Amino acid sequence: MAKGNLPAVLAETLAYEGGWSDHPQDTGRATMKGITLATYRRYRPGATEADLRAISSAEVERIYRDGYWNQVRGDDLVRGVDLTVFDYGVNSGPARSIKALQQVAGVGVDGIMGPATVLAARGLPARDLIKRVNAKRLGFVQSLSTFAVFGKGWSRRIAAIEATSLSWVSTKPQLEADAKDARTTAQKQAGGAVVTGGAGAADQANHLSSLPVGVVIAVVVVVVGVLIFRVVINSQRAAALAKVAKEA
């Protein structure tokens, strides 16, 4: 069990949440170190954007501990699983990350990290739990309307969080095998994209021959696009896993 692991976990999360941002398509708008102005004002009523820019390290840790770490009961989760669930919670809300964990653990899904959820999570192999929760996280962000804008960055972050989480509970050979598997999957998917976009496009067209040509072309483009993005995702995973394996 990972007691007092928040500093290590938070350091990983802040590598992606660090700095100021105010992207017009980011629903959180003004954000510093992953903390929105609305969230900051719950701890410091009346705070301005300037105050948020100057937020102290102590305030940052307090907000992440109160609002996220304690919500997912990070101190009660196995090292590695804590990072996976916490980072997902920071990005998409603790309730959503808890629900993903509950779905994988096979317990009632209510978004509340109760004793039954903790017990079930601790009873499962950490490596499997980490992989499956991160896969659910990836599936969720892919469903968002802003995925076209932020998707590549989100998937890179998820790949890195998965790799780091696994590095905390895996041997070097296990990490090397994970990287090899991801690389092999990416290569197979790349081959599938080529076939679908090349000679395979004719087969696709035959199956859709009753539809207008424009619709057929659009369908093939979408299919190829999905395959290509899967290649990108597994290439990101392979690179992240190879990095932590090298450092192990």
Coordinates of C-alpha atoms in Angstrom, one line a residue:
M1 CA 0.0 0.0 0.0
A2 CA 1.3 3.5 -0.9
K3 CA 1.3 5.7 2.2
G4 CA 2.5 9.2 1.6
N5 CA 3.0 8.8 -2.1
L6 CA 1.2 12.0 -3.1
P7 CA 4.5 14.0 -3.7
A8 CA 5.7 11.4 -6.2
V9 CA 2.3 11.1 -7.9
L10 CA 1.7 14.9 -8.0
A11 CA 5.2 15.5 -9.6
E12 CA 4.2 13.2 -12.5
T13 CA 0.8 15.0 -12.9
L14 CA 2.3 18.5 -12.7
A15 CA 4.6 17.6 -15.6
Y16 CA 1.4 17.8 -17.7
E17 CA -0.6 20.3 -15.7
G18 CA 2.3 22.8 -15.0
G19 CA 2.1 26.4 -16.2
W20 CA -0.6 28.8 -17.2
S21 CA -3.2 28.2 -19.9
D22 CA -6.4 29.9 -21.0
H23 CA -7.3 28.0 -24.2
P24 CA -10.7 29.2 -25.6
Q25 CA -11.7 25.6 -26.3
D26 CA -10.7 24.4 -22.8
T27 CA -13.9 24.3 -20.7
G28 CA -11.8 25.2 -17.6
R29 CA -10.5 28.3 -19.3
A30 CA -8.0 30.2 -17.0
T31 CA -5.9 27.4 -15.4
M32 CA -2.6 27.3 -13.5
K33 CA -0.9 24.0 -12.7
G34 CA -4.1 22.3 -13.6
I35 CA -6.2 24.3 -11.2
T36 CA -9.0 26.4 -12.6
L37 CA -9.9 29.8 -11.3
A38 CA -13.3 28.5 -10.2
T39 CA -11.6 25.7 -8.2
Y40 CA -9.1 28.1 -6.7
R41 CA -11.9 30.4 -5.5
R42 CA -13.4 27.6 -3.4
Y43 CA -10.2 27.8 -1.3
R44 CA -9.5 31.5 -1.7
P45 CA -12.8 33.4 -2.3
G46 CA -12.5 36.4 -4.6
A47 CA -9.2 35.3 -6.1
T48 CA -8.3 36.9 -9.4
E49 CA -6.5 35.5 -12.4
A50 CA -3.4 37.3 -11.1
D51 CA -3.7 35.5 -7.8
L52 CA -4.1 32.2 -9.6
R53 CA -0.9 32.8 -11.6
A54 CA 0.9 33.3 -8.3
I55 CA -0.5 30.3 -6.5
S56 CA 2.0 28.8 -4.0
S57 CA 3.3 25.2 -4.0
A58 CA 1.6 24.7 -0.7
E59 CA -1.7 25.8 -2.0
V60 CA -1.3 23.6 -5.1
E61 CA -0.6 20.5 -3.0
R62 CA -3.5 21.3 -0.6
I63 CA -6.0 21.6 -3.5
Y64 CA -4.8 18.4 -5.1
R65 CA -4.8 16.5 -1.8
D66 CA -8.3 17.7 -0.8
G67 CA -10.0 17.7 -4.2
Y68 CA -8.4 14.7 -5.8
W69 CA -6.0 12.5 -3.8
N70 CA -8.3 12.1 -0.8
Q71 CA -11.3 11.6 -3.1
V72 CA -9.7 8.6 -4.8
R73 CA -8.2 7.5 -1.5
G74 CA -4.7 7.5 -2.9
D75 CA -3.1 6.5 0.3
D76 CA -5.1 3.2 0.2
L77 CA -4.2 2.3 -3.4
V78 CA -1.2 0.3 -4.5
R79 CA 1.7 2.3 -5.8
G80 CA 1.2 2.8 -9.5
V81 CA -2.5 2.3 -9.4
D82 CA -2.6 5.5 -7.3
L83 CA -1.0 7.5 -10.1
T84 CA -3.3 6.0 -12.8
V85 CA -6.5 6.8 -10.8
F86 CA -5.3 10.2 -9.5
D87 CA -4.1 11.5 -12.8
Y88 CA -7.3 10.4 -14.6
G89 CA -9.3 12.1 -11.8
V90 CA -7.4 15.4 -12.2
N91 CA -8.1 15.3 -15.9
S92 CA -11.7 14.2 -16.0
G93 CA -13.0 14.3 -12.4
P94 CA -12.4 11.9 -9.5
A95 CA -15.9 10.3 -9.9
R96 CA -15.2 9.3 -13.5
S97 CA -11.8 7.8 -12.6
I98 CA -13.3 5.9 -9.7
K99 CA -16.1 4.6 -11.9
A100 CA -13.5 3.3 -14.4
L101 CA -11.6 1.6 -11.6
Q102 CA -14.9 0.1 -10.3
Q103 CA -15.8 -1.2 -13.7
V104 CA -12.4 -2.9 -14.0
A105 CA -12.6 -4.2 -10.5
G106 CA -16.1 -5.6 -10.9
V107 CA -17.8 -3.8 -8.1
G108 CA -20.8 -1.5 -8.0
V109 CA -20.3 1.6 -10.1
D110 CA -21.2 4.7 -8.1
G111 CA -18.1 7.0 -8.4
I112 CA -17.4 6.8 -4.7
M113 CA -14.2 5.2 -3.4
G114 CA -15.6 3.1 -0.6
P115 CA -14.1 0.2 1.3
A116 CA -15.4 -2.4 -1.2
T117 CA -13.8 -0.6 -4.1
V118 CA -10.4 -0.3 -2.3
L119 CA -10.5 -3.9 -1.3
A120 CA -11.3 -5.1 -4.8
A121 CA -8.6 -2.9 -6.4
R122 CA -6.0 -4.2 -4.0
G123 CA -7.0 -7.8 -4.7
L124 CA -6.3 -7.5 -8.4
P125 CA -2.9 -7.6 -10.2
A126 CA -1.7 -4.0 -10.3
R127 CA -0.2 -4.3 -13.8
D128 CA -3.5 -5.5 -15.3
L129 CA -5.5 -2.9 -13.4
I130 CA -3.3 -0.1 -14.6
K131 CA -3.5 -1.1 -18.2
R132 CA -7.3 -1.6 -18.2
V133 CA -8.1 1.7 -16.4
N134 CA -5.8 3.6 -18.8
A135 CA -7.5 1.9 -21.7
K136 CA -10.9 3.1 -20.4
R137 CA -9.5 6.6 -19.9
L138 CA -8.3 6.7 -23.5
G139 CA -11.7 5.5 -24.7
F140 CA -13.4 8.3 -22.7
V141 CA -11.3 11.1 -24.1
Q142 CA -11.8 9.8 -27.6
S143 CA -15.5 10.3 -27.1
L144 CA -15.2 14.0 -26.3
S145 CA -16.0 16.7 -28.9
T146 CA -12.7 18.4 -28.2
F147 CA -10.7 15.3 -29.0
A148 CA -9.8 16.7 -32.4
V149 CA -8.1 19.7 -30.7
F150 CA -6.5 18.1 -27.7
G151 CA -6.5 14.4 -28.6
K152 CA -2.9 13.9 -29.5
G153 CA -1.7 15.5 -26.3
W154 CA -4.2 13.6 -24.2
S155 CA -3.2 10.2 -25.7
R156 CA 0.5 11.0 -25.2
R157 CA -0.2 11.9 -21.5
I158 CA -2.2 8.7 -21.0
A159 CA 0.6 6.6 -22.5
A160 CA 3.2 8.3 -20.3
I161 CA 1.1 7.9 -17.1
E162 CA 0.4 4.2 -17.9
A163 CA 4.1 3.6 -18.5
T164 CA 5.2 5.4 -15.3
S165 CA 2.5 3.6 -13.3
L166 CA 3.7 0.3 -14.7
S167 CA 7.3 1.1 -14.0
W168 CA 6.5 1.4 -10.3
V169 CA 5.2 -2.2 -10.1
S170 CA 7.1 -4.0 -12.9
T171 CA 10.5 -5.6 -13.6
K172 CA 12.6 -4.4 -16.4
P173 CA 11.9 -7.5 -18.5
Q174 CA 8.2 -6.9 -18.0
L175 CA 8.5 -3.3 -19.2
E176 CA 10.5 -4.4 -22.2
A177 CA 7.9 -7.0 -23.1
D178 CA 5.1 -4.3 -22.8
A179 CA 7.0 -2.0 -25.1
K180 CA 7.6 -4.8 -27.6
D181 CA 3.9 -5.7 -27.5
A182 CA 2.8 -2.1 -28.1
R183 CA 5.3 -1.7 -30.9
T184 CA 4.1 -4.9 -32.6
T185 CA 0.5 -3.8 -32.3
A186 CA 1.3 -0.4 -33.9
Q187 CA 3.2 -2.1 -36.8
K188 CA 0.2 -4.5 -37.5
Q189 CA -2.2 -1.6 -37.4
A190 CA 0.0 0.4 -39.7
G191 CA -0.2 -2.5 -42.2
G192 CA -3.9 -2.6 -41.8
A193 CA -4.2 1.2 -42.6
V194 CA -2.1 0.7 -45.7
V195 CA -4.2 -2.2 -46.9
T196 CA -7.5 -0.3 -46.2
G197 CA -6.3 2.9 -47.9
G198 CA -4.7 1.1 -50.8
A199 CA -5.9 -2.0 -52.6
G200 CA -8.3 -2.7 -49.7
A201 CA -10.2 0.5 -50.6
A202 CA -11.6 -1.3 -53.6
D203 CA -13.0 -4.1 -51.4
Q204 CA -14.5 -1.5 -49.1
A205 CA -16.1 0.1 -52.1
N206 CA -17.6 -3.2 -53.3
H207 CA -19.3 -3.7 -49.9
L208 CA -20.7 -0.2 -50.1
S209 CA -21.5 -0.2 -53.8
S210 CA -25.1 0.7 -53.3
L211 CA -24.2 4.0 -51.7
P212 CA -23.2 7.3 -53.5
V213 CA -19.4 7.5 -54.4
G214 CA -18.9 10.4 -52.1
V215 CA -20.3 8.5 -49.2
V216 CA -18.1 5.5 -50.0
I217 CA -15.0 7.7 -50.1
A218 CA -16.0 9.3 -46.8
V219 CA -16.4 5.9 -45.1
V220 CA -13.0 4.7 -46.3
V221 CA -11.4 7.9 -45.2
V222 CA -12.9 7.6 -41.7
V223 CA -11.8 4.0 -41.4
V224 CA -8.3 4.8 -42.5
G225 CA -8.2 7.7 -40.1
V226 CA -9.2 5.5 -37.2
L227 CA -6.6 3.0 -38.0
I228 CA -3.9 5.6 -38.4
F229 CA -4.8 7.1 -35.0
R230 CA -4.6 3.6 -33.4
V231 CA -1.1 3.4 -34.8
V232 CA -0.3 6.8 -33.2
I233 CA -1.6 5.7 -29.9
N234 CA 0.3 2.4 -29.7
S235 CA 3.4 4.1 -31.0
Q236 CA 3.1 6.6 -28.2
R237 CA 2.7 3.7 -25.7
A238 CA 5.7 1.8 -27.2
A239 CA 7.9 4.9 -26.9
A240 CA 6.8 5.7 -23.3
L241 CA 7.2 2.0 -22.2
A242 CA 10.6 1.8 -23.9
K243 CA 11.7 4.9 -22.0
V244 CA 10.8 3.6 -18.6
A245 CA 12.2 0.2 -19.4
K246 CA 15.5 1.8 -20.3
E247 CA 15.5 3.8 -17.0
A248 CA 14.5 0.7 -14.9

